[in-house]
Short mmCIF file of C-alpha atoms in Angstrom, two decimals:
data_model
loop_
_atom_site.label_atom_id
_atom_site.label_comp_id
_atom_site.label_asym_id
_atom_site.label_seq_id
_atom_site.Cartn_x
_atom_site.Cartn_y
_atom_site.Cartn_z
CA UNK A 110 -193.82 32.68 -93.85
CA UNK A 111 -191.13 30.05 -93.35
CA UNK A 112 -190.46 28.03 -90.25
CA UNK A 113 -187.15 29.87 -89.69
CA UNK A 114 -188.27 33.38 -90.64
CA UNK A 115 -186.52 35.96 -88.50
CA UNK A 116 -183.77 33.56 -87.45
CA UNK A 117 -180.06 34.02 -88.13
CA UNK A 118 -177.74 31.05 -88.67
CA UNK A 119 -174.04 30.51 -89.17
CA UNK A 120 -173.12 27.43 -91.21
CA UNK A 121 -169.51 26.31 -91.55
CA UNK A 122 -168.26 24.34 -94.53
CA UNK A 123 -171.13 25.81 -96.55
CA UNK A 124 -169.62 25.82 -100.03
CA UNK A 125 -170.61 22.23 -100.87
CA UNK A 126 -172.13 19.00 -99.63
CA UNK A 127 -174.16 18.89 -96.43
CA UNK A 128 -173.32 22.50 -95.58
CA UNK A 129 -174.63 23.75 -98.92
CA UNK A 130 -177.75 21.60 -98.62
CA UNK A 131 -178.41 22.96 -95.15
CA UNK A 132 -177.92 26.55 -96.28
CA UNK A 133 -180.42 26.18 -99.12
CA UNK A 134 -182.97 24.41 -96.90
CA UNK A 135 -182.68 27.09 -94.22
CA UNK A 136 -182.97 29.87 -96.80
CA UNK A 137 -186.15 28.31 -98.20
CA UNK A 138 -187.59 28.52 -94.68
CA UNK A 139 -186.77 32.23 -94.32
CA UNK A 140 -183.52 32.06 -92.33
CA UNK A 141 -180.89 34.79 -92.74
CA UNK A 142 -177.44 33.30 -93.17
CA UNK A 143 -173.76 33.84 -92.62
CA UNK A 144 -171.87 31.16 -94.52
CA UNK A 145 -168.19 30.34 -94.26
CA UNK A 146 -165.78 28.09 -96.14
CA UNK A 147 -162.41 28.32 -97.87
CA UNK A 148 -163.47 28.28 -101.54
CA UNK A 149 -164.58 31.79 -102.38
CA UNK A 150 -166.16 31.14 -105.79
CA UNK A 151 -168.20 28.17 -104.64
CA UNK A 152 -169.25 29.98 -101.48
CA UNK A 153 -170.39 33.02 -103.45
CA UNK A 154 -172.54 30.79 -105.65
CA UNK A 155 -174.26 29.31 -102.59
CA UNK A 156 -174.88 32.80 -101.17
CA UNK A 157 -176.51 33.86 -104.45
CA UNK A 158 -178.79 30.83 -104.47
CA UNK A 159 -179.82 31.51 -100.87
CA UNK A 160 -180.56 35.16 -101.65
CA UNK A 161 -182.86 34.03 -104.46
CA UNK A 162 -185.24 32.79 -101.73
CA UNK A 163 -185.59 36.40 -100.56
CA UNK A 164 -183.46 36.10 -97.43
CA UNK A 165 -180.32 38.00 -96.52
CA UNK A 166 -177.14 35.98 -96.86
CA UNK A 167 -173.49 36.90 -96.61
CA UNK A 168 -170.20 35.04 -96.57
CA UNK A 169 -166.84 35.04 -94.87
CA UNK A 170 -164.03 33.21 -96.65
CA UNK A 171 -161.61 31.65 -94.21
CA UNK A 172 -160.02 28.52 -92.80
CA UNK A 173 -162.16 27.17 -89.95
CA UNK A 174 -159.04 25.79 -88.28
CA UNK A 175 -158.10 29.35 -87.38
CA UNK A 176 -159.79 30.83 -84.32
CA UNK A 177 -159.81 34.22 -86.06
CA UNK A 178 -162.20 32.79 -88.67
CA UNK A 179 -164.68 31.84 -85.96
CA UNK A 180 -164.39 35.16 -84.18
CA UNK A 181 -164.79 37.20 -87.36
CA UNK A 182 -167.72 35.13 -88.64
CA UNK A 183 -169.64 35.59 -85.40
CA UNK A 184 -168.91 39.33 -85.42
CA UNK A 185 -170.18 39.49 -89.00
CA UNK A 186 -173.45 37.80 -88.00
CA UNK A 187 -174.03 40.34 -85.23
CA UNK A 188 -173.06 43.28 -87.43
CA UNK A 189 -175.43 42.19 -90.20
CA UNK A 190 -178.37 40.82 -88.20
CA UNK A 191 -177.96 41.89 -84.59
CA UNK A 192 -178.25 38.38 -83.17
CA UNK A 193 -177.35 34.74 -83.65
CA UNK A 194 -179.93 31.97 -83.26
CA UNK A 195 -178.40 28.88 -84.86
CA UNK A 196 -174.85 27.59 -85.28
CA UNK A 197 -174.25 24.59 -87.54
CA UNK A 198 -170.72 23.26 -87.06
CA UNK A 199 -170.63 21.35 -90.33
CA UNK A 200 -167.08 21.85 -91.63
CA UNK A 201 -165.24 18.57 -91.85
CA UNK A 202 -162.60 16.57 -93.64
CA UNK A 203 -161.79 12.87 -93.86
CA UNK A 204 -159.05 10.57 -95.08
CA UNK A 205 -159.42 6.84 -95.72
CA UNK A 206 -156.06 5.61 -94.52
CA UNK A 207 -154.81 2.76 -92.39
CA UNK A 208 -153.37 3.65 -89.01
CA UNK A 209 -149.81 3.10 -90.23
CA UNK A 210 -150.37 5.20 -93.35
CA UNK A 211 -151.89 8.09 -91.39
CA UNK A 212 -149.28 10.73 -90.73
CA UNK A 213 -149.38 13.02 -87.74
CA UNK A 214 -149.97 15.82 -90.22
CA UNK A 215 -153.09 13.97 -91.43
CA UNK A 216 -154.21 13.57 -87.82
CA UNK A 217 -153.74 17.26 -87.03
CA UNK A 218 -155.56 18.30 -90.21
CA UNK A 219 -158.57 16.13 -89.40
CA UNK A 220 -158.76 16.99 -85.70
CA UNK A 221 -158.28 20.72 -86.26
CA UNK A 222 -160.82 20.88 -89.09
CA UNK A 223 -163.46 18.75 -87.43
CA UNK A 224 -163.06 19.41 -83.70
CA UNK A 225 -161.00 22.53 -83.09
CA UNK A 226 -163.18 24.51 -85.48
CA UNK A 227 -166.38 23.40 -83.76
CA UNK A 228 -164.97 24.30 -80.36
CA UNK A 229 -163.87 27.75 -81.55
CA UNK A 230 -167.10 28.63 -83.35
CA UNK A 231 -169.13 27.49 -80.36
CA UNK A 232 -166.92 29.40 -77.93
CA UNK A 233 -167.49 32.68 -79.77
CA UNK A 234 -171.15 32.06 -80.66
CA UNK A 235 -172.41 31.15 -77.19
CA UNK A 236 -171.92 34.61 -75.59
CA UNK A 237 -174.16 36.09 -78.28
CA UNK A 238 -176.81 33.43 -77.75
CA UNK A 239 -176.70 33.97 -73.99
CA UNK A 240 -177.74 37.59 -74.49
CA UNK A 241 -181.15 36.31 -75.59
CA UNK A 242 -181.16 33.14 -73.44
CA UNK A 243 -181.91 31.21 -76.62
CA UNK A 244 -180.03 29.34 -79.30
CA UNK A 245 -179.49 26.09 -81.16
CA UNK A 246 -176.06 24.52 -81.65
CA UNK A 247 -175.66 21.62 -84.09
CA UNK A 248 -172.48 19.55 -84.21
CA UNK A 249 -172.18 17.40 -87.34
CA UNK A 250 -170.61 14.16 -86.15
CA UNK A 251 -171.19 10.88 -88.01
CA UNK A 252 -172.18 7.27 -87.54
CA UNK A 253 -168.40 6.89 -87.38
CA UNK A 254 -168.73 8.76 -84.09
CA UNK A 255 -170.98 5.96 -82.82
CA UNK A 256 -169.03 2.96 -84.12
CA UNK A 257 -165.40 3.20 -85.19
CA UNK A 258 -164.46 2.32 -88.76
CA UNK A 259 -161.32 0.61 -89.98
CA UNK A 260 -158.99 2.77 -92.08
CA UNK A 261 -160.56 5.91 -90.62
CA UNK A 262 -158.88 6.01 -87.24
CA UNK A 263 -158.20 9.76 -87.13
CA UNK A 264 -161.62 10.56 -88.54
CA UNK A 265 -163.23 8.26 -85.96
CA UNK A 266 -161.35 10.06 -83.18
CA UNK A 267 -162.67 13.41 -84.39
CA UNK A 268 -166.27 12.31 -84.67
CA UNK A 269 -166.33 10.67 -81.23
CA UNK A 270 -164.84 13.90 -79.85
CA UNK A 271 -167.70 15.91 -81.35
CA UNK A 272 -170.25 13.70 -79.61
CA UNK A 273 -168.45 14.26 -76.32
CA UNK A 274 -168.38 18.00 -76.92
CA UNK A 275 -172.10 17.98 -77.67
CA UNK A 276 -172.93 16.05 -74.51
CA UNK A 277 -170.90 18.47 -72.40
CA UNK A 278 -172.52 21.50 -74.03
CA UNK A 279 -175.98 20.07 -73.45
CA UNK A 280 -175.22 19.80 -69.74
CA UNK A 281 -173.60 23.23 -69.52
CA UNK A 282 -175.91 25.35 -71.64
CA UNK A 283 -179.42 23.90 -71.56
CA UNK A 284 -180.36 25.68 -68.36
CA UNK A 285 -179.41 28.95 -70.03
CA UNK A 286 -181.76 28.43 -72.97
CA UNK A 287 -179.29 26.98 -75.48
CA UNK A 288 -180.02 23.57 -76.98
CA UNK A 289 -177.35 21.30 -78.45
CA UNK A 290 -177.84 18.54 -81.01
CA UNK A 291 -175.24 16.04 -82.19
CA UNK A 292 -176.08 15.04 -85.76
CA UNK A 293 -174.82 11.62 -86.87
CA UNK A 294 -175.47 11.06 -90.58
CA UNK A 295 -174.50 8.05 -92.60
CA UNK A 296 -172.38 8.58 -95.70
CA UNK A 297 -173.39 11.31 -98.13
CA UNK A 298 -173.54 11.49 -101.91
CA UNK A 299 -171.17 14.47 -101.92
CA UNK A 300 -167.57 15.22 -102.86
CA UNK A 301 -166.45 14.37 -99.31
CA UNK A 302 -163.39 12.06 -99.40
CA UNK A 303 -163.49 11.84 -103.21
CA UNK A 304 -159.86 11.25 -104.12
CA UNK A 305 -159.12 10.18 -100.55
CA UNK A 306 -160.73 6.76 -100.50
CA UNK A 307 -163.81 7.35 -102.66
CA UNK A 308 -164.39 7.82 -106.37
CA UNK A 309 -166.89 10.18 -107.99
CA UNK A 310 -168.39 7.25 -109.91
CA UNK A 311 -168.86 5.26 -106.73
CA UNK A 312 -170.54 8.13 -104.94
CA UNK A 313 -172.88 8.80 -107.89
CA UNK A 314 -174.22 5.25 -107.75
CA UNK A 315 -174.15 4.90 -103.96
CA UNK A 316 -177.66 5.87 -102.93
CA UNK A 317 -176.09 7.70 -99.98
CA UNK A 318 -177.77 10.61 -98.19
CA UNK A 319 -178.20 13.75 -100.26
CA UNK A 320 -177.53 17.32 -99.11
CA UNK A 321 -181.28 17.88 -99.36
CA UNK A 322 -181.94 15.00 -96.96
CA UNK A 323 -179.61 16.57 -94.44
CA UNK A 324 -181.05 20.07 -94.83
CA UNK A 325 -184.55 18.86 -94.07
CA UNK A 326 -183.37 16.86 -91.07
CA UNK A 327 -181.64 19.88 -89.56
CA UNK A 328 -184.71 22.05 -90.04
CA UNK A 329 -186.52 19.58 -87.79
CA UNK A 330 -183.85 20.07 -85.13
CA UNK A 331 -184.29 23.85 -85.26
CA UNK A 332 -188.09 23.84 -85.15
CA UNK A 333 -188.75 21.80 -82.03
CA UNK A 334 -191.22 23.25 -79.50
CA UNK A 335 -189.63 25.11 -76.62
CA UNK A 336 -190.19 22.26 -74.17
CA UNK A 337 -188.29 19.65 -76.20
CA UNK A 338 -185.00 19.17 -77.99
CA UNK A 339 -183.33 16.64 -80.26
CA UNK A 340 -180.18 15.71 -78.36
CA UNK A 341 -178.78 13.32 -80.96
CA UNK A 342 -180.05 12.54 -84.46
CA UNK A 343 -178.95 9.59 -86.59
CA UNK A 344 -179.91 9.84 -90.26
CA UNK A 345 -179.63 7.06 -92.85
CA UNK A 346 -180.73 6.61 -96.44
CA UNK A 347 -183.22 3.85 -97.20
CA UNK A 348 -180.54 1.63 -98.72
CA UNK A 349 -178.69 1.37 -95.41
CA UNK A 350 -179.54 -1.56 -93.14
CA UNK A 351 -178.27 -2.08 -89.63
#
């Protein structure tokens, strides 16, 4: 019996990277899943791998920037499993650009993908969690949400905003049984920003965090005793010094 047996989770941005790693880790611990992302073929492959652990998993293909995607994904979780225990707001996008090279279209894309989506998914998930006076919300921010980085001004804005959202949710929802964690990982060995400031070769030799590292860290967030919570979690690979 896994540590998340009987739980239901929604994970956004689940077709690759940290979202995929989290989905597989949760499935291995018995969690039923509703996964969402834009890339249908990749998402279907992740669903199949999760189902191989013996859990129920389903997908909704959509753009997380659209509120309708959040609303429909939450409805799907309730229709399939009758409840929602965990929401992982993982979907994100980044661009390595100087301030002057960042267009307002770049800014809107980053803020809508990273922040607007998290707000919308949380807005529609919380009423379902309140029915059981229980739930875990995870907002995937970044170390860039703790200390701003040059040439990532829009991305830094979005990740600081997620930390603010998490702090507000913790104050608003904790007394109603819903815990909120802001997750601040260092860089990942994933396809994130490849072609937009990173190269595949550089990532492969980076020693950055793996999706598996992240999945295990987020299991720890979701398995805290009832009298405690992880409010903010910073995760780094062993090759990072600070």
